Tab-separated table of C-alpha atoms in Angstrom:
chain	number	residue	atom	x	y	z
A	1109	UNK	CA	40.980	117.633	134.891
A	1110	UNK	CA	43.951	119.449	133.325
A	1111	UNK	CA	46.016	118.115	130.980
A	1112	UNK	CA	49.874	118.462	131.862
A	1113	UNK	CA	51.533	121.339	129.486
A	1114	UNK	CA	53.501	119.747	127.075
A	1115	UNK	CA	57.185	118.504	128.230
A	1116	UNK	CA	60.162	120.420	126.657
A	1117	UNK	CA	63.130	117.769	126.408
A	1118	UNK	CA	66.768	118.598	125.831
A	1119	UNK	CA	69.851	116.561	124.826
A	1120	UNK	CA	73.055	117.067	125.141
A	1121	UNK	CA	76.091	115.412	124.554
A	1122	UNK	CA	79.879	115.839	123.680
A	1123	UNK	CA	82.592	112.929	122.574
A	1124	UNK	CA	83.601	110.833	125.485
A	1125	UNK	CA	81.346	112.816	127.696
A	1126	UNK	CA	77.547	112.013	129.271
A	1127	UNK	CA	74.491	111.788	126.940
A	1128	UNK	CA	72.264	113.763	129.274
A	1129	UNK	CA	68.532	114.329	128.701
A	1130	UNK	CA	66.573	117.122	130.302
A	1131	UNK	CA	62.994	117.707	131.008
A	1132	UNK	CA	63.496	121.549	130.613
A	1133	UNK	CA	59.985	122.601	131.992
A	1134	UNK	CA	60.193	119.897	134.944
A	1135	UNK	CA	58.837	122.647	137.276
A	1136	UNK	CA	55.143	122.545	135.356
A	1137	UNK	CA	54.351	118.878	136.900
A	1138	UNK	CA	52.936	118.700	140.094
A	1139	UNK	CA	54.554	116.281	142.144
A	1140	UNK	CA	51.625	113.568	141.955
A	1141	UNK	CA	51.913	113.801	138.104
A	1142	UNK	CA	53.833	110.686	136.899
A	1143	UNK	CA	56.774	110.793	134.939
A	1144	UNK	CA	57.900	107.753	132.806
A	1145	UNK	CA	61.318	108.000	131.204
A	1146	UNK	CA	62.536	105.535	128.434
A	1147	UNK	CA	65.736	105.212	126.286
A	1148	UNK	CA	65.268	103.172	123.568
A	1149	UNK	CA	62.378	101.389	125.648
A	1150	UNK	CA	64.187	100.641	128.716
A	1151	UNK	CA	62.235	102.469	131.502
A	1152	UNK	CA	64.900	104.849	133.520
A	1153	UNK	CA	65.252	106.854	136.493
A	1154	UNK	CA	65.795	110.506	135.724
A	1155	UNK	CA	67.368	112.455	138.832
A	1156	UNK	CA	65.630	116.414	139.374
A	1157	UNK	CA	64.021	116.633	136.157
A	1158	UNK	CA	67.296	114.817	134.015
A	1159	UNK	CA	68.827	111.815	133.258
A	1160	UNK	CA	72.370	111.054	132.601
A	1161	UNK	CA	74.701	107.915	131.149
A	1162	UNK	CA	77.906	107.387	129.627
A	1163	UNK	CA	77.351	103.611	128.949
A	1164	UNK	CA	76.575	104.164	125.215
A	1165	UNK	CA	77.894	103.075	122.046
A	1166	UNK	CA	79.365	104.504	119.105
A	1167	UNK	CA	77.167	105.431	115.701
A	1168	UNK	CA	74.095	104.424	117.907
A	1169	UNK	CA	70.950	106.601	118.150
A	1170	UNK	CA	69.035	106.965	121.701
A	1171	UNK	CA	65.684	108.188	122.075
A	1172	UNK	CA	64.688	109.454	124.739
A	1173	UNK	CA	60.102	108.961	125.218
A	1174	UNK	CA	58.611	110.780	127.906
A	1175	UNK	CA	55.488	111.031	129.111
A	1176	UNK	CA	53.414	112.587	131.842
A	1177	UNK	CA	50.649	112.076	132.978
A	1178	UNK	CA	47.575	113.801	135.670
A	1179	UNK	CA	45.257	110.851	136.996
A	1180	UNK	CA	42.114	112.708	138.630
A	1181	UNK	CA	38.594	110.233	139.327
A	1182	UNK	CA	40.211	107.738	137.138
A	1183	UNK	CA	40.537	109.853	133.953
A	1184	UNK	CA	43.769	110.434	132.857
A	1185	UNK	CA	45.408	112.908	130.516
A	1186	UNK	CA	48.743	112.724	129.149
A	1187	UNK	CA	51.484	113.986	127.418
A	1188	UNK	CA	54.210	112.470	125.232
A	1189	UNK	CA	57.126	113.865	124.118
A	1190	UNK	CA	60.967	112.297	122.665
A	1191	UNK	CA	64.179	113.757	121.645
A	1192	UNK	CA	67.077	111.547	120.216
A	1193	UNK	CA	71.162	111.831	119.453
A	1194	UNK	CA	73.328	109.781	118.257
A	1195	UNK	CA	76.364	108.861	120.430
A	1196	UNK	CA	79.945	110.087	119.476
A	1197	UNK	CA	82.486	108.179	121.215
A	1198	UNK	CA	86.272	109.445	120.373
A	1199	UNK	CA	88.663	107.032	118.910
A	1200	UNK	CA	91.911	105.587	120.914
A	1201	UNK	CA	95.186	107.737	119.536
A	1202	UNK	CA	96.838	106.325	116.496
A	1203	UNK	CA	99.912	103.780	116.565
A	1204	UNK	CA	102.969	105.376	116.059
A	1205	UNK	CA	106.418	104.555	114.746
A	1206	UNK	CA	109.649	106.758	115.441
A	1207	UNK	CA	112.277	107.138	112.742
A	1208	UNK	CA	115.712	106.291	114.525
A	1209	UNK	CA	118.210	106.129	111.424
A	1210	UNK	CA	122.118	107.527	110.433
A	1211	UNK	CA	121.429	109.928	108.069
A	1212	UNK	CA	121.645	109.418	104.757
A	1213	UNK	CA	120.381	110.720	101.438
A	1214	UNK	CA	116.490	110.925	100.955
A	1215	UNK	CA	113.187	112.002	102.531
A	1216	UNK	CA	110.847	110.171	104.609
A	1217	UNK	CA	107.343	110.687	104.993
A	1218	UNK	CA	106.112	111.833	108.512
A	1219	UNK	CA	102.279	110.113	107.210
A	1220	UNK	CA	104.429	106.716	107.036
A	1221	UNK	CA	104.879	106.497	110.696
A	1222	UNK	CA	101.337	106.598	111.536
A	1223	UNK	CA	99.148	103.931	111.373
A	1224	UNK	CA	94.789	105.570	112.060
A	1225	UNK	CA	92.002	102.838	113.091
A	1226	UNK	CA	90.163	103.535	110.327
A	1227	UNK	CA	91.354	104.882	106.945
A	1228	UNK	CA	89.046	107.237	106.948
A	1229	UNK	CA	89.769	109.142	110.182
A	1230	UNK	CA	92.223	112.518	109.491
A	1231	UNK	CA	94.690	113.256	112.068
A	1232	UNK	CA	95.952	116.394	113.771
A	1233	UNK	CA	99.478	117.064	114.479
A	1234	UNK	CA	100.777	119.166	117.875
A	1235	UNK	CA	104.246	120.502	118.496
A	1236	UNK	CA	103.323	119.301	122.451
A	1237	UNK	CA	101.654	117.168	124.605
A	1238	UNK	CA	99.468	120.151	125.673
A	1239	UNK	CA	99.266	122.255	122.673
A	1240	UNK	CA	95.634	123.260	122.276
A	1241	UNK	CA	96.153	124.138	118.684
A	1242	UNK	CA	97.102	121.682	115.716
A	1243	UNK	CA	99.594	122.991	113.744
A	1244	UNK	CA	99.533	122.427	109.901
A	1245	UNK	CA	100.145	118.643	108.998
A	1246	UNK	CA	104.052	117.780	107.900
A	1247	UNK	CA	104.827	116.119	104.835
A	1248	UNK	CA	107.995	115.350	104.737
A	1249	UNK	CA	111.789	115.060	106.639
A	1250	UNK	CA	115.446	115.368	105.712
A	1251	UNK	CA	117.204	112.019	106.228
A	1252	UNK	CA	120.227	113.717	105.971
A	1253	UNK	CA	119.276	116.607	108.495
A	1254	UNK	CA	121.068	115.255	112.112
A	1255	UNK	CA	118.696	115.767	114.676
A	1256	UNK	CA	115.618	115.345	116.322
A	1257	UNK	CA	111.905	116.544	115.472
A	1258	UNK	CA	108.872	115.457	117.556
A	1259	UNK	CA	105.380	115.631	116.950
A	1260	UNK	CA	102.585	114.695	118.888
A	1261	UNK	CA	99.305	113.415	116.783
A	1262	UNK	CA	96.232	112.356	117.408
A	1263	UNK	CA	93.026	111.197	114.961
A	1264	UNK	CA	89.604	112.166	114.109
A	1265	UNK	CA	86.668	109.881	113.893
A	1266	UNK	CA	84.095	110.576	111.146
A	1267	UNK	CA	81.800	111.771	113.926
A	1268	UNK	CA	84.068	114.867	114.378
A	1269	UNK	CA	85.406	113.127	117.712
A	1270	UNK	CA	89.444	114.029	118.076
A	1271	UNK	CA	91.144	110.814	120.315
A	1272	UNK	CA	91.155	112.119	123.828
A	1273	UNK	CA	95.226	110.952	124.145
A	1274	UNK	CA	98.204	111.684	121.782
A	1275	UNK	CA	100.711	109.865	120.359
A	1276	UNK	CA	104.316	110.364	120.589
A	1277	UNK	CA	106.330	110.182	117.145
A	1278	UNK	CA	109.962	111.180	116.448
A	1279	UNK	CA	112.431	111.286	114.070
A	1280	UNK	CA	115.737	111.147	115.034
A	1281	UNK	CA	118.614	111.077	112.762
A	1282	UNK	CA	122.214	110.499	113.949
């Protein structure tokens, strides 16, 4: 009886997006080798050699235990194998306040009308909607300066995970 080679997992796995494990040398088992696939204990179904979910949780590791196994005049050899990552699941975008004020003398804080989730996250400031690249963070504005000035922010977990929508924030000074 042959032993099955040894299985080759993969993980991948971007914020917001699928955790997706992958038997990588899938085409080594025979079809009447048996696969068992577990996350975290909880026996799954993997689909052509991978398995795919995006009902996971935040901070939490999942382990992925596979084994295969050749049963041949009731002696069976098998191989084990696991992989694990830890979920990253991006934060919602920060609450925002717009400054709508007459002008008058002073300076306001742009940081003051943006409240993050957690203290800890940082946040990264847009000139658009759609701008791909965060421009350096603002520190101040003119209350005297008439006019309008819009940014669009959003935050960034601990994980590294930027908030997947921006928010809106204005000052406007008449």
């Amino acid at each position: 009886i042959k032993s099955p080679a040894e299985p080759q997992i993969s993980v991948s796995h971007r914020c917001g997006f699928p955790i997706v494990f992958k038997l990588d040398n899938n085409s080594d088992y025979p079809a009447n080798y048996t696969q068992v696939w577990k996350i975290n204990g909880t026996t799954v179904a993997p689909n052509g050699g991978e398995y795919s979910f995006t009902n996971y949780s935040d901070g939490v590791t999942y382990t992925l235990e596979l084994e295969i196994s050749n049963t041949v005049n009731g002696v069976t050899c098998k191989k084990t194998a696991t992989n694990s990552i830890v979920a990253k699941v991006p934060p919602t975008a920060p609450r925002v306040t717009s400054y709508k004020e007459c002008a008058e003398e002073g300076k306001g804080n742009w940081s003051d009308l943006v409240k993050k989730s957690q203290s800890s996250y940082t946040l990264n400031w847009y000139s658009s909607d759609t701008a791909t690249i965060a421009e350096v963070a603002p520190v101040e504005f003119d209350k005297e300066e008439v006019g309008t000035k819009t940014y669009w922010v959003t935050q960034v977990s601990n994980a590294g995970c930027e908030s997947l929508s921006r928010s809106e924030v204005s000052v406007v000074v008449y």
